[in-house]
PDB file of C-alpha atoms in Angstrom:
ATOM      1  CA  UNK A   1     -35.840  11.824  52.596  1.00 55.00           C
ATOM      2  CA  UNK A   2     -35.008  15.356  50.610  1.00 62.00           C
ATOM      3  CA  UNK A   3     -31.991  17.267  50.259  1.00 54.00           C
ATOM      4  CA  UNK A   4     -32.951  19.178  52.463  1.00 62.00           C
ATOM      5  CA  UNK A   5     -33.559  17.300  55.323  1.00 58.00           C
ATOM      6  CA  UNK A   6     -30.173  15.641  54.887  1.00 53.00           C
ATOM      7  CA  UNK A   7     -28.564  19.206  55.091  1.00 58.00           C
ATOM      8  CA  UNK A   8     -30.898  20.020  58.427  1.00 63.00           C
ATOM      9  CA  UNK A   9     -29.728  16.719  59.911  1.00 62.00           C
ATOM     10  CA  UNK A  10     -26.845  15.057  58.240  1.00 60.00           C
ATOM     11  CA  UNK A  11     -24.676  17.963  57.546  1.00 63.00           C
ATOM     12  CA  UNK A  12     -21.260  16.195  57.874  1.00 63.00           C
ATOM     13  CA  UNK A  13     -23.264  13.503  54.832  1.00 55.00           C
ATOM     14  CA  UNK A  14     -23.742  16.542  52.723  1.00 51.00           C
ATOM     15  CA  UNK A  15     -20.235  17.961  53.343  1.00 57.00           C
ATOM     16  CA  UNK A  16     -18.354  14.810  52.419  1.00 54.00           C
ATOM     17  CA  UNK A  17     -20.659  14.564  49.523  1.00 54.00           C
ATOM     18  CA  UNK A  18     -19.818  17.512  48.034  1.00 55.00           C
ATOM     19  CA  UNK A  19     -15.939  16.663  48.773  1.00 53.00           C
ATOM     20  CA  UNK A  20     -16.552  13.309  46.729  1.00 53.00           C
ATOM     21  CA  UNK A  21     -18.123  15.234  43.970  1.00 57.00           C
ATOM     22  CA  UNK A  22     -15.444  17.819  43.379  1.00 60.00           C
ATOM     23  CA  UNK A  23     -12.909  14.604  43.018  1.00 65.00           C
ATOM     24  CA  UNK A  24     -10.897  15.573  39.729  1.00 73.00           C
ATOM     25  CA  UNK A  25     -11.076  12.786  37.365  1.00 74.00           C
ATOM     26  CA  UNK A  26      -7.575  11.546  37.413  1.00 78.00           C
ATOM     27  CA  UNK A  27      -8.225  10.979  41.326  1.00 80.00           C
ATOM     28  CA  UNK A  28     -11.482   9.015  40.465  1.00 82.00           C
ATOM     29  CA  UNK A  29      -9.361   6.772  37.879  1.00 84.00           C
ATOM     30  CA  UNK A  30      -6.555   6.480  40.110  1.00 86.00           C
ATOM     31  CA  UNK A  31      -8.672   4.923  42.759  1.00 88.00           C
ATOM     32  CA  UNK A  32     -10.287   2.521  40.664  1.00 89.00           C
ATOM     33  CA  UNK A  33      -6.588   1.518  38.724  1.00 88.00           C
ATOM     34  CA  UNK A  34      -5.275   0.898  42.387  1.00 91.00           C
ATOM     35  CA  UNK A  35      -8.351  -1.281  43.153  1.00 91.00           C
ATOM     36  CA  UNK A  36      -7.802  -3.699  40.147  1.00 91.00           C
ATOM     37  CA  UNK A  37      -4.067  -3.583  40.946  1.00 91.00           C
ATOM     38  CA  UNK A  38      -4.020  -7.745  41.708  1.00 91.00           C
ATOM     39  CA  UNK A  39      -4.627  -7.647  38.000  1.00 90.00           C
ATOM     40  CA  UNK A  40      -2.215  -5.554  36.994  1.00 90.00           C
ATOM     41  CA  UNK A  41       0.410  -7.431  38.894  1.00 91.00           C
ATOM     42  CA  UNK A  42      -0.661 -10.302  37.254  1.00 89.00           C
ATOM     43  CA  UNK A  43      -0.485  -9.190  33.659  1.00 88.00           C
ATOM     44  CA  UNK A  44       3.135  -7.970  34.374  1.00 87.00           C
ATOM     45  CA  UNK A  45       4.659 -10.991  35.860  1.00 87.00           C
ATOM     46  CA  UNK A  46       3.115 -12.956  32.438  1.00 84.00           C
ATOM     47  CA  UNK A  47       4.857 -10.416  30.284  1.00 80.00           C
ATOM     48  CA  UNK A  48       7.832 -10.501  32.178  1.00 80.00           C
ATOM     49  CA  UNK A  49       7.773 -14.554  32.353  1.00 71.00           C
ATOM     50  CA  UNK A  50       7.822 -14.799  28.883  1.00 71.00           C
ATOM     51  CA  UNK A  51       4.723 -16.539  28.660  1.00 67.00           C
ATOM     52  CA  UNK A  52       3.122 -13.811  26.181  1.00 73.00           C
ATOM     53  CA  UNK A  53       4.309 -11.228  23.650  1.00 75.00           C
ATOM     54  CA  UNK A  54       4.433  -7.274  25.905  1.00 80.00           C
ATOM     55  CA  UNK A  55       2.197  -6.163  22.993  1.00 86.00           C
ATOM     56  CA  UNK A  56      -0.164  -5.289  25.288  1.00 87.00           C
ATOM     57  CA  UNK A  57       1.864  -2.445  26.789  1.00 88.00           C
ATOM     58  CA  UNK A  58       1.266  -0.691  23.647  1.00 92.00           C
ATOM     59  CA  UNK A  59      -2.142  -0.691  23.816  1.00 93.00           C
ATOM     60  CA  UNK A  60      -1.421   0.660  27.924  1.00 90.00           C
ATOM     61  CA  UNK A  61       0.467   3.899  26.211  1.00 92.00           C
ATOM     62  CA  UNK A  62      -1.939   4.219  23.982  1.00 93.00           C
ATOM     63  CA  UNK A  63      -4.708   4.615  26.283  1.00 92.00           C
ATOM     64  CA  UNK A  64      -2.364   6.487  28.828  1.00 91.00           C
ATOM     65  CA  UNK A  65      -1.598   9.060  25.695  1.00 93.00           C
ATOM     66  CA  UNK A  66      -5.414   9.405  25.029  1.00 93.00           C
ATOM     67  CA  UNK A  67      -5.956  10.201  28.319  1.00 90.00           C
ATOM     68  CA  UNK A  68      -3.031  12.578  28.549  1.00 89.00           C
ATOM     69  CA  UNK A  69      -4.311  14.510  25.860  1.00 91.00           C
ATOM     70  CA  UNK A  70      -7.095  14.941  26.765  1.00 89.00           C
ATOM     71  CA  UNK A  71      -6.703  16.218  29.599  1.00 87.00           C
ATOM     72  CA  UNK A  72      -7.890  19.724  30.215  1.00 86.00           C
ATOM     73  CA  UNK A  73     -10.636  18.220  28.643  1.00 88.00           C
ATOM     74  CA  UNK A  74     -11.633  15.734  31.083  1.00 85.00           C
ATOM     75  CA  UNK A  75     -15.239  16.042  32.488  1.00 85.00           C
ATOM     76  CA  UNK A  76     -15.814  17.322  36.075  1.00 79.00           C
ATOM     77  CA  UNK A  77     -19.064  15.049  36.699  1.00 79.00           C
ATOM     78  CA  UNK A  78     -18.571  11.748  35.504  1.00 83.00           C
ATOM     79  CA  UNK A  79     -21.273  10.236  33.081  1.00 86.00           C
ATOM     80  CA  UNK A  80     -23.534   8.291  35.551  1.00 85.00           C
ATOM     81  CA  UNK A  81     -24.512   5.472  33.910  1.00 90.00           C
ATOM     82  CA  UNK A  82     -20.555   4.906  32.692  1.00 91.00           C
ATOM     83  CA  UNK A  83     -19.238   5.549  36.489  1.00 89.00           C
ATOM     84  CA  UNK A  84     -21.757   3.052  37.512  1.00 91.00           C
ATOM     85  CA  UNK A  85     -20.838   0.836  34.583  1.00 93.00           C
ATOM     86  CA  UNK A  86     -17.338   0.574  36.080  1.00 93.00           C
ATOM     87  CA  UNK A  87     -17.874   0.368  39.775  1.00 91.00           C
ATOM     88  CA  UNK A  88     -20.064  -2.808  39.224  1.00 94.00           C
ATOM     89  CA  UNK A  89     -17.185  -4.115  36.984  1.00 93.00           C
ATOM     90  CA  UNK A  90     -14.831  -3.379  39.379  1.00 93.00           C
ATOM     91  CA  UNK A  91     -16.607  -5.121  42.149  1.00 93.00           C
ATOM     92  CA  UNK A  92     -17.582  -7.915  39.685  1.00 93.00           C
ATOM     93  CA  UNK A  93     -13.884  -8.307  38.772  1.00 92.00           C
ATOM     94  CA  UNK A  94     -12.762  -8.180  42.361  1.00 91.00           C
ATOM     95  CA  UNK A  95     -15.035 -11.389  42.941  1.00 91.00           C
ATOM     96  CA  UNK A  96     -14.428 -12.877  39.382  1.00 89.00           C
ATOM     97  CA  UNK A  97     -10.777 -13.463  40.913  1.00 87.00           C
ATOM     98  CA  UNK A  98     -10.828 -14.622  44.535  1.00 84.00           C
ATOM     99  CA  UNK A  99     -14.351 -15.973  44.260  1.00 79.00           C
ATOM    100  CA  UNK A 100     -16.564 -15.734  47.251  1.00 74.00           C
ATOM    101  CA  UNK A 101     -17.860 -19.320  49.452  1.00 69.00           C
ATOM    102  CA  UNK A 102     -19.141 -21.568  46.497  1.00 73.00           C
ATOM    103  CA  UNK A 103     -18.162 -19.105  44.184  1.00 72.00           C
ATOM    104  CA  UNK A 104     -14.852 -20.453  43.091  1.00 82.00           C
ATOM    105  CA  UNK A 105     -12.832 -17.554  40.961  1.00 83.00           C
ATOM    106  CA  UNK A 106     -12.427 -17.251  37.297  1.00 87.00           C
ATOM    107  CA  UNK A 107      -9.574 -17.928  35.797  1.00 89.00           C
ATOM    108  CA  UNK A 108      -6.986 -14.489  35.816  1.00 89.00           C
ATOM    109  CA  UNK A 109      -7.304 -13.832  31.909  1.00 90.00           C
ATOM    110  CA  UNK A 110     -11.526 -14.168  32.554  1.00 91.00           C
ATOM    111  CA  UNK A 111     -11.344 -12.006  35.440  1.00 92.00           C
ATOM    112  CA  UNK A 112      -8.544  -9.674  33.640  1.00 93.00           C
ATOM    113  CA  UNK A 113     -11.163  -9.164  30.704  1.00 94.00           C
ATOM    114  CA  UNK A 114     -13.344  -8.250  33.298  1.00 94.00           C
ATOM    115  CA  UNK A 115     -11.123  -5.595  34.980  1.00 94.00           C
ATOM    116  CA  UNK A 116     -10.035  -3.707  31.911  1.00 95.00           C
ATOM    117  CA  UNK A 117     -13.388  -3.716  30.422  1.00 96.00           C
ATOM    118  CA  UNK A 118     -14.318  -2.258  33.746  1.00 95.00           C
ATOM    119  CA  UNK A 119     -11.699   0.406  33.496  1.00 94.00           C
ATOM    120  CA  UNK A 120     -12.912   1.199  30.042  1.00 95.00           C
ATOM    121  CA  UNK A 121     -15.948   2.458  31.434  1.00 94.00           C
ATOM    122  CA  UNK A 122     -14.277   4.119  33.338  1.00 93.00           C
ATOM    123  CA  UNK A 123     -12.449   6.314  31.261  1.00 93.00           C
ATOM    124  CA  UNK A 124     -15.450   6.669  28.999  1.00 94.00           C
ATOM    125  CA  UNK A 125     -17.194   8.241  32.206  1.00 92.00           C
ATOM    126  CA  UNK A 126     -14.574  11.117  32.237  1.00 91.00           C
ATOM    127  CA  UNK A 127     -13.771  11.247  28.393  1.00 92.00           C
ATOM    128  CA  UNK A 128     -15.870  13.896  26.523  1.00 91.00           C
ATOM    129  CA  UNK A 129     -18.855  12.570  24.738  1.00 90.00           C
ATOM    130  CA  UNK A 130     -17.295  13.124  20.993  1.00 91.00           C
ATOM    131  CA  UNK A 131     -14.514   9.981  22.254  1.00 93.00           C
ATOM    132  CA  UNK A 132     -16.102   7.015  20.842  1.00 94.00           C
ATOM    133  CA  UNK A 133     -16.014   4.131  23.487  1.00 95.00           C
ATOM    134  CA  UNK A 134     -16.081   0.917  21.203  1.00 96.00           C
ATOM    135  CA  UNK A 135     -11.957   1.714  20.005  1.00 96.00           C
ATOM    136  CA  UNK A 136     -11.498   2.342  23.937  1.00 96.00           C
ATOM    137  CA  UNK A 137     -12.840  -0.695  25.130  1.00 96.00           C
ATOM    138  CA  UNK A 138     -10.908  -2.067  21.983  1.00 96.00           C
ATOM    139  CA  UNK A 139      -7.585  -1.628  23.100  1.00 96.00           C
ATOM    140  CA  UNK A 140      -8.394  -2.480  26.981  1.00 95.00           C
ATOM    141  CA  UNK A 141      -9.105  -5.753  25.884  1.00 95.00           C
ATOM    142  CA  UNK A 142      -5.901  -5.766  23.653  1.00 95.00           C
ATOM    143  CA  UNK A 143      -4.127  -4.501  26.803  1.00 93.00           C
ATOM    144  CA  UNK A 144      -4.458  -8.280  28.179  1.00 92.00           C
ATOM    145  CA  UNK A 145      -1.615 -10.573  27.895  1.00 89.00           C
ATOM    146  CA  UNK A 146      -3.382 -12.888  25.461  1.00 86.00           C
ATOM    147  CA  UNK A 147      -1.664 -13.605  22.503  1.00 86.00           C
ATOM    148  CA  UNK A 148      -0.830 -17.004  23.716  1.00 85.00           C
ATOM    149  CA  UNK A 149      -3.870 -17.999  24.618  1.00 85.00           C
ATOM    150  CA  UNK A 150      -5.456 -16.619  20.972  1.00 86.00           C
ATOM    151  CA  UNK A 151      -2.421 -19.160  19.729  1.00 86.00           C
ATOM    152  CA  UNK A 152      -3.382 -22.235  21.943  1.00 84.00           C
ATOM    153  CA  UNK A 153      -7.323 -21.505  21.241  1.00 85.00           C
ATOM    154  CA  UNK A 154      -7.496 -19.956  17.576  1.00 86.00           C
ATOM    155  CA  UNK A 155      -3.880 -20.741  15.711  1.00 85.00           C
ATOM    156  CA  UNK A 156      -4.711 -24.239  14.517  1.00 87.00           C
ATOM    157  CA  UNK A 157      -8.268 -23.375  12.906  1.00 88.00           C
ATOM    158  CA  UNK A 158      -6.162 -20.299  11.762  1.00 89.00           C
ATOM    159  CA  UNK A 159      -3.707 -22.481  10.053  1.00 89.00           C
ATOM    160  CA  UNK A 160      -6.045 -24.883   8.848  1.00 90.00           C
ATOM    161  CA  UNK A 161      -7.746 -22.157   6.705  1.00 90.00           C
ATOM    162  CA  UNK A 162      -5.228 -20.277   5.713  1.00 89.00           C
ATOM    163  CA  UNK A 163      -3.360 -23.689   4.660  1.00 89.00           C
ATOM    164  CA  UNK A 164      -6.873 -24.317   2.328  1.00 90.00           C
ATOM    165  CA  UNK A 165      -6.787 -20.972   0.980  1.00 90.00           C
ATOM    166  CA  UNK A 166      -3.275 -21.440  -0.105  1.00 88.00           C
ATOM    167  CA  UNK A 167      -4.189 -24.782  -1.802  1.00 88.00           C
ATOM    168  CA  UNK A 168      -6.708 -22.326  -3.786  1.00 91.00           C
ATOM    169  CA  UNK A 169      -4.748 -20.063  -4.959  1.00 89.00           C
ATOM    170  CA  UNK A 170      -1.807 -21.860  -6.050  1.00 87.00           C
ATOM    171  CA  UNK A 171      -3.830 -24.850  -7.476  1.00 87.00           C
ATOM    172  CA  UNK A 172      -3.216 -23.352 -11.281  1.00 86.00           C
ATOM    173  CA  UNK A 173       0.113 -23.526 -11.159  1.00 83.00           C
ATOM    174  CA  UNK A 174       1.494 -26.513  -8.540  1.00 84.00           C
ATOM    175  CA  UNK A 175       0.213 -29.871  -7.606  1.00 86.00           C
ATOM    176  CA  UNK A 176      -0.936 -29.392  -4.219  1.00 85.00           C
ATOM    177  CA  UNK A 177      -2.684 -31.074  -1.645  1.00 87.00           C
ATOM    178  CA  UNK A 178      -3.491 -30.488   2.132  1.00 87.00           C
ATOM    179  CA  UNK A 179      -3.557 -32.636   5.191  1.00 86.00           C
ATOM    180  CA  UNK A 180      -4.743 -30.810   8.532  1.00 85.00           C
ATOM    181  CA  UNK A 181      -2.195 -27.694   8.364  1.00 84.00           C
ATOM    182  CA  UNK A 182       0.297 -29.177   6.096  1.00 86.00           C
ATOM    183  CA  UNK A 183       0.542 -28.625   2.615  1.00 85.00           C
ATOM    184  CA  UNK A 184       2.057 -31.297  -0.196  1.00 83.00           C
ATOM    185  CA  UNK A 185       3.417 -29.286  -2.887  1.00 85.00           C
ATOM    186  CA  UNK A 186       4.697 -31.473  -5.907  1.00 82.00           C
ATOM    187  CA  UNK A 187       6.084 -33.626  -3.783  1.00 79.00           C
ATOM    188  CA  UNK A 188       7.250 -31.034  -1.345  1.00 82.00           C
ATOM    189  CA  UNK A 189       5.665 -31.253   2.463  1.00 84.00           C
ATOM    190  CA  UNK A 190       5.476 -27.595   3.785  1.00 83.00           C
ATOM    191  CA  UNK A 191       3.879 -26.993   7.007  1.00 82.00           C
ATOM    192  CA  UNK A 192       1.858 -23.992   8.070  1.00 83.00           C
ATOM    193  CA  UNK A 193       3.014 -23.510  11.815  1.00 80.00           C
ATOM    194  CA  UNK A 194       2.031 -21.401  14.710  1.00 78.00           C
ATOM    195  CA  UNK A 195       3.562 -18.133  13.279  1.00 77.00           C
ATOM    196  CA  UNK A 196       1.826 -18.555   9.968  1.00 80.00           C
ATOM    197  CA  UNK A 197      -1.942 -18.281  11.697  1.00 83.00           C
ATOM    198  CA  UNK A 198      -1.759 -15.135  11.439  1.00 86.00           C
ATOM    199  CA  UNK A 199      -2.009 -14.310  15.330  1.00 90.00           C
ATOM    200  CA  UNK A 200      -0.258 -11.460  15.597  1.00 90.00           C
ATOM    201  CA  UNK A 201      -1.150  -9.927  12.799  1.00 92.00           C
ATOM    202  CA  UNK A 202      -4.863 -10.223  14.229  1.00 93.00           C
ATOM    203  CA  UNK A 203      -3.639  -8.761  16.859  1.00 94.00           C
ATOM    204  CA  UNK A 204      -1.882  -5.312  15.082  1.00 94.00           C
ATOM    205  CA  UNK A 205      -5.036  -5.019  12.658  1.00 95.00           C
ATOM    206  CA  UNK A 206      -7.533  -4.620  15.514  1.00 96.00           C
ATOM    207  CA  UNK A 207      -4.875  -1.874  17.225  1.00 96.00           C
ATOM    208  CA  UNK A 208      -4.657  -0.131  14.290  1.00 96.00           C
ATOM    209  CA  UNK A 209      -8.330  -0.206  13.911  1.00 96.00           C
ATOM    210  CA  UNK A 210      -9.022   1.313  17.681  1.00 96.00           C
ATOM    211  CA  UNK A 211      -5.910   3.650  17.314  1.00 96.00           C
ATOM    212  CA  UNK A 212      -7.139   5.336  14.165  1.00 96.00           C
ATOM    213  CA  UNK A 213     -10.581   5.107  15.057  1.00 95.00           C
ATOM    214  CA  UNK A 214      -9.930   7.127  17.941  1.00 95.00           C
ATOM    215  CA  UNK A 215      -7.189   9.732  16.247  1.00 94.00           C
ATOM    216  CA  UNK A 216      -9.635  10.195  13.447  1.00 93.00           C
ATOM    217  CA  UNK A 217     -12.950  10.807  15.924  1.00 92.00           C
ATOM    218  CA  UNK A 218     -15.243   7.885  14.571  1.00 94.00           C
ATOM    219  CA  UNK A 219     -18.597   7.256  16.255  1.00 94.00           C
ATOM    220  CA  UNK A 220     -18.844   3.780  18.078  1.00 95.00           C
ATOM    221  CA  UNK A 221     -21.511   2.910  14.951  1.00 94.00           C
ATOM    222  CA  UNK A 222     -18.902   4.356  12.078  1.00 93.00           C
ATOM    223  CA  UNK A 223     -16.272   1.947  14.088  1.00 95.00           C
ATOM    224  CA  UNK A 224     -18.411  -0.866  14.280  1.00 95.00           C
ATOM    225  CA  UNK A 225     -19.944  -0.632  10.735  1.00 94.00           C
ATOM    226  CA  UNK A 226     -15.713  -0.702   9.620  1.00 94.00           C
ATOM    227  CA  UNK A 227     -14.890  -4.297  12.103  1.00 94.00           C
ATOM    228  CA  UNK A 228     -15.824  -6.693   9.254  1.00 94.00           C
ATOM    229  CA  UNK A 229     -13.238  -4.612   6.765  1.00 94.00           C
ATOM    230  CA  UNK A 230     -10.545  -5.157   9.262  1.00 95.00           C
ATOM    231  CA  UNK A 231     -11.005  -8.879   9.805  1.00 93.00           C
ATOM    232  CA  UNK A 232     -11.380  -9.599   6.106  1.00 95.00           C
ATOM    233  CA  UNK A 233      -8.110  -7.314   5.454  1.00 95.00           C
ATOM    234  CA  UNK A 234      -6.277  -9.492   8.292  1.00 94.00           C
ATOM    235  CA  UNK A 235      -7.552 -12.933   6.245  1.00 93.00           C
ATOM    236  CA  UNK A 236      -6.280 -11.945   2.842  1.00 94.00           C
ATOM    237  CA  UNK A 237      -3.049 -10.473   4.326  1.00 93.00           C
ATOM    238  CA  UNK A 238      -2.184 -13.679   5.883  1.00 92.00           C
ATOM    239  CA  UNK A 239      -3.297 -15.942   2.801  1.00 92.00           C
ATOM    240  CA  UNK A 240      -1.414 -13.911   0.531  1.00 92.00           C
ATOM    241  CA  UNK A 241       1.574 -13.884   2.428  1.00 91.00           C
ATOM    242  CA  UNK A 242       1.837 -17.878   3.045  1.00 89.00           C
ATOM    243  CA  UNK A 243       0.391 -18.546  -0.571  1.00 89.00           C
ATOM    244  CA  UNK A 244       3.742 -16.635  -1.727  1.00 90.00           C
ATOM    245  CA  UNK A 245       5.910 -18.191   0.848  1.00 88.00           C
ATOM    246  CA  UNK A 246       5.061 -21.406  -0.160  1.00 86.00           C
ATOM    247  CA  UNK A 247       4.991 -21.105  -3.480  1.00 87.00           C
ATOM    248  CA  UNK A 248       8.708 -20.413  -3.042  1.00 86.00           C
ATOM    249  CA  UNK A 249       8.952 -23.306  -0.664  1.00 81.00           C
ATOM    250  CA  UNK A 250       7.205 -25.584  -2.827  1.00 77.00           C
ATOM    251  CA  UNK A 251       9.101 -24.432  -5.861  1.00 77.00           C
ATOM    252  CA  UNK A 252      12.906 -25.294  -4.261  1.00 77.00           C
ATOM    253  CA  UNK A 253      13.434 -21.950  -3.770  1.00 80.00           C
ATOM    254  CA  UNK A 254      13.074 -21.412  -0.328  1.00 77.00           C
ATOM    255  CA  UNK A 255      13.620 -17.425   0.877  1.00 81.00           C
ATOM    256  CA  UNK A 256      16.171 -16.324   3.397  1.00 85.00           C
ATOM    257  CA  UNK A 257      15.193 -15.849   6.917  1.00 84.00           C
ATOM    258  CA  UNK A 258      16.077 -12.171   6.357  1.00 87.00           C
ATOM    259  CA  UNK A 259      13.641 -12.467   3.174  1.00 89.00           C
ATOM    260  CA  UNK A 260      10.736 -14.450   4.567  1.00 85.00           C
ATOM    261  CA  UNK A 261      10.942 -11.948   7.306  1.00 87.00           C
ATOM    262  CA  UNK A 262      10.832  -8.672   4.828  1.00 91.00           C
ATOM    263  CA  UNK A 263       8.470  -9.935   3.050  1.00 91.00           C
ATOM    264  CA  UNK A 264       5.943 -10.643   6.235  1.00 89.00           C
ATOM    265  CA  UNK A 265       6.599  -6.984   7.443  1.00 92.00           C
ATOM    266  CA  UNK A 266       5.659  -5.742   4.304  1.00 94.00           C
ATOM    267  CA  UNK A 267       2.568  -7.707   4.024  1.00 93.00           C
ATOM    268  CA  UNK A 268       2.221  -6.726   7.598  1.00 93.00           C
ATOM    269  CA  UNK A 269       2.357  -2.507   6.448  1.00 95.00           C
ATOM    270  CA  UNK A 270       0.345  -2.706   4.166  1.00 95.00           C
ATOM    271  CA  UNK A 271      -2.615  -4.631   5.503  1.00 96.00           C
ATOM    272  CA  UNK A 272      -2.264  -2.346   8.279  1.00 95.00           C
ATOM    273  CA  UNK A 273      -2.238   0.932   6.276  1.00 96.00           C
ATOM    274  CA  UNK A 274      -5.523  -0.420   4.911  1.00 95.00           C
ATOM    275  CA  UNK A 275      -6.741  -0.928   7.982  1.00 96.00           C
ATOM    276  CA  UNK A 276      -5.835   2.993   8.533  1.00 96.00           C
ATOM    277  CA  UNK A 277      -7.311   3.769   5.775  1.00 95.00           C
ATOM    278  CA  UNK A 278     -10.435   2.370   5.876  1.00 94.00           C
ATOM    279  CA  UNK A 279     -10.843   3.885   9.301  1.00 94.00           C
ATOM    280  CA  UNK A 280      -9.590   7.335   8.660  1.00 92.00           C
ATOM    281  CA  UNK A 281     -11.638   7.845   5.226  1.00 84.00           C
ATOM    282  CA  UNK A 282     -14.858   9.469   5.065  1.00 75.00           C
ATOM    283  CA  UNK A 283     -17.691   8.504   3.343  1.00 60.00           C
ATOM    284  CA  UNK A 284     -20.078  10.743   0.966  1.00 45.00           C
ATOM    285  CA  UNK A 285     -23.039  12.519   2.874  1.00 50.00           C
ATOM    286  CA  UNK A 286     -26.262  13.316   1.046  1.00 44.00           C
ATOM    287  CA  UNK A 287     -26.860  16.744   0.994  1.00 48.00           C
ATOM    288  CA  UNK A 288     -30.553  17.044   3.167  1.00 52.00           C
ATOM    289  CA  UNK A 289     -33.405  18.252   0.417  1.00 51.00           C
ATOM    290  CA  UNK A 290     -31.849  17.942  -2.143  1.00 48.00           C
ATOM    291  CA  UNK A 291     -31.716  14.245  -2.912  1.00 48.00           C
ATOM    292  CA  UNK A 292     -34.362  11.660  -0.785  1.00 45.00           C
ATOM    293  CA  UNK A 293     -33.211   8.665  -1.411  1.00 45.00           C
ATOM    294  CA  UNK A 294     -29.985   7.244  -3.014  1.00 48.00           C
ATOM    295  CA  UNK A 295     -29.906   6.211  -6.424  1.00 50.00           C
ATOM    296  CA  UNK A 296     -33.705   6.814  -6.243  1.00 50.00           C
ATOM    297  CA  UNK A 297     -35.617   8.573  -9.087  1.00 50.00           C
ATOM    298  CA  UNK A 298     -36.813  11.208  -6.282  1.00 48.00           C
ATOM    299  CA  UNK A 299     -35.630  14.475  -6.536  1.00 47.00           C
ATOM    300  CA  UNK A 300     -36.880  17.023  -3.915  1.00 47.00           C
ATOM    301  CA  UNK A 301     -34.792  20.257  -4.974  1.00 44.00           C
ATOM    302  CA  UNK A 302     -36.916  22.615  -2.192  1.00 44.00           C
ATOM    303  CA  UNK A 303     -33.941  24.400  -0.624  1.00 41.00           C
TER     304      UNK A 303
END
């Protein structure tokens, strides 16, 4: 069947086409954000419950703040395979929650990773092409309500490293020794709990990754290529920071709330400004002709 038949014979198909495909993005979006709105509901109410940390309400402004200013820039024809990306998310997410006959539903935080991934997609769709959509999909997934559930599933393993680390590095000067999470240092039992794993900081690494990536217009690969930075930042962050906090625990000199707090904030800044960092930098660029290969004996000086 051609366009042109449709037109001869199906002209109120063609009209209401064309209305569909003059929808301005923000009317696209909003009809997809009110068709996932069982999982919006639900993140709220766990926010609200106090079940999980509202972190993820940060990563909702920053999207909504990426989206507002961009704006004017917003395309007027969606990309297709993106737009098609999201409605089969959508639909998929839709399912993933109420389930359909022997299809029993996902749990909300499965079918919640499928909703915001789906409107990811969908944003990607009407971003322009320069907007990378690795750091976007990045901080819909950190838009969940899933700190806890990083804590139930991740903190102990967490712990348990960071706990071994710590026997590492202060090994030269203590007597230490480590059952599961808990360290024995000479003679004094200090335990690496849940807001030692470094959860949270996880957490505020990976948002400063996306965040940056996106202010300072990295490609998805010059994103992905910087991931394994961020994690390995995160790591030595959080071993440094318990290493010195239980040195002074071990020691008898246990720091002040107000101290031990200070002193995780600033470990906090600073693994986070080289997070920023190693996002926002730039690296060197061969200059084409002149040089073929780096660090190779091989120099083609044709202009």
């Amino acid at each position: 069947m051609t366009l042109a038949h449709l037109a001869q014979h199906h002209p109120r198909f063609v009209d209401w086409s064309i209305h569909v495909d003059r929808l301005p993005a923000a009317s696209w979006l909003a009809l997809q954000f009110a068709a996932l709105t069982p999982t919006w509901c639900w993140m709220v109410i766990r926010m609200r419950d106090g079940s999980d940390d509202p972190l993820g309400a940060l990563a909702l402004a920053s999207l909504a703040v990426l989206v507002g200013h961009l704006r004017h820039q917003l395309r007027a024809a969606p990309r297709l395979g993106w737009i098609a990306l999201a409605t089969g998310g959508t639909l998929l997410a839709t399912l993933a929650r109420n389930g359909l006959g022997v299809v029993p539903a996902l749990p909300p935080l499965a079918a919640g990773l499928l909703a915001v991934l789906a409107l990811a997609c969908g944003l990607v769709a009407f971003l322009p092409k320069r907007v990378a959509a690795l750091p976007v999909a990045g901080l819909a997934v950190l838009a969940l309500p899933l700190l806890s559930s990083l804590q139930f599933y991740a903190g102990y393993p967490l712990r348990v490293v960071t706990a071994e680390a710590s026997r590492w590095l202060l090994a030269p000067g203590f007597e230490v020794m480590r059952e599961g999470s808990t360290l024995l240092v000479d003679g004094r039992m200090v335990i690496v709990d849940a807001p030692c794993s470094g959860v949270q900081m996880v957490w505020l690494g990976y948002f400063t990754a996306c965040a940056v990536a996106l202010w300072a217009h990295r490609t998805d690969r010059q994103f992905a290529t910087r991931l394994p930075v961020v994690g390995l930042l995160v790591l030595l962050g959080n071993i440094v920071r318990n290493a010195v906090l239980v040195a002074f625990e071990g020691a008898g000199h246990a720091l002040a709330p107000w101290a031990h707090d200070a002193f995780g904030l600033l470990l906090l800044a600073l693994v986070c400004g080289g997070i920023a960092w190693a996002m926002a930098s730039r690296t060197a660029k061969a200059i084409p002709g002149l040089i073929t290969s780096p660090g190779g004996r091989r120099v083609d000086t044709a202009l």
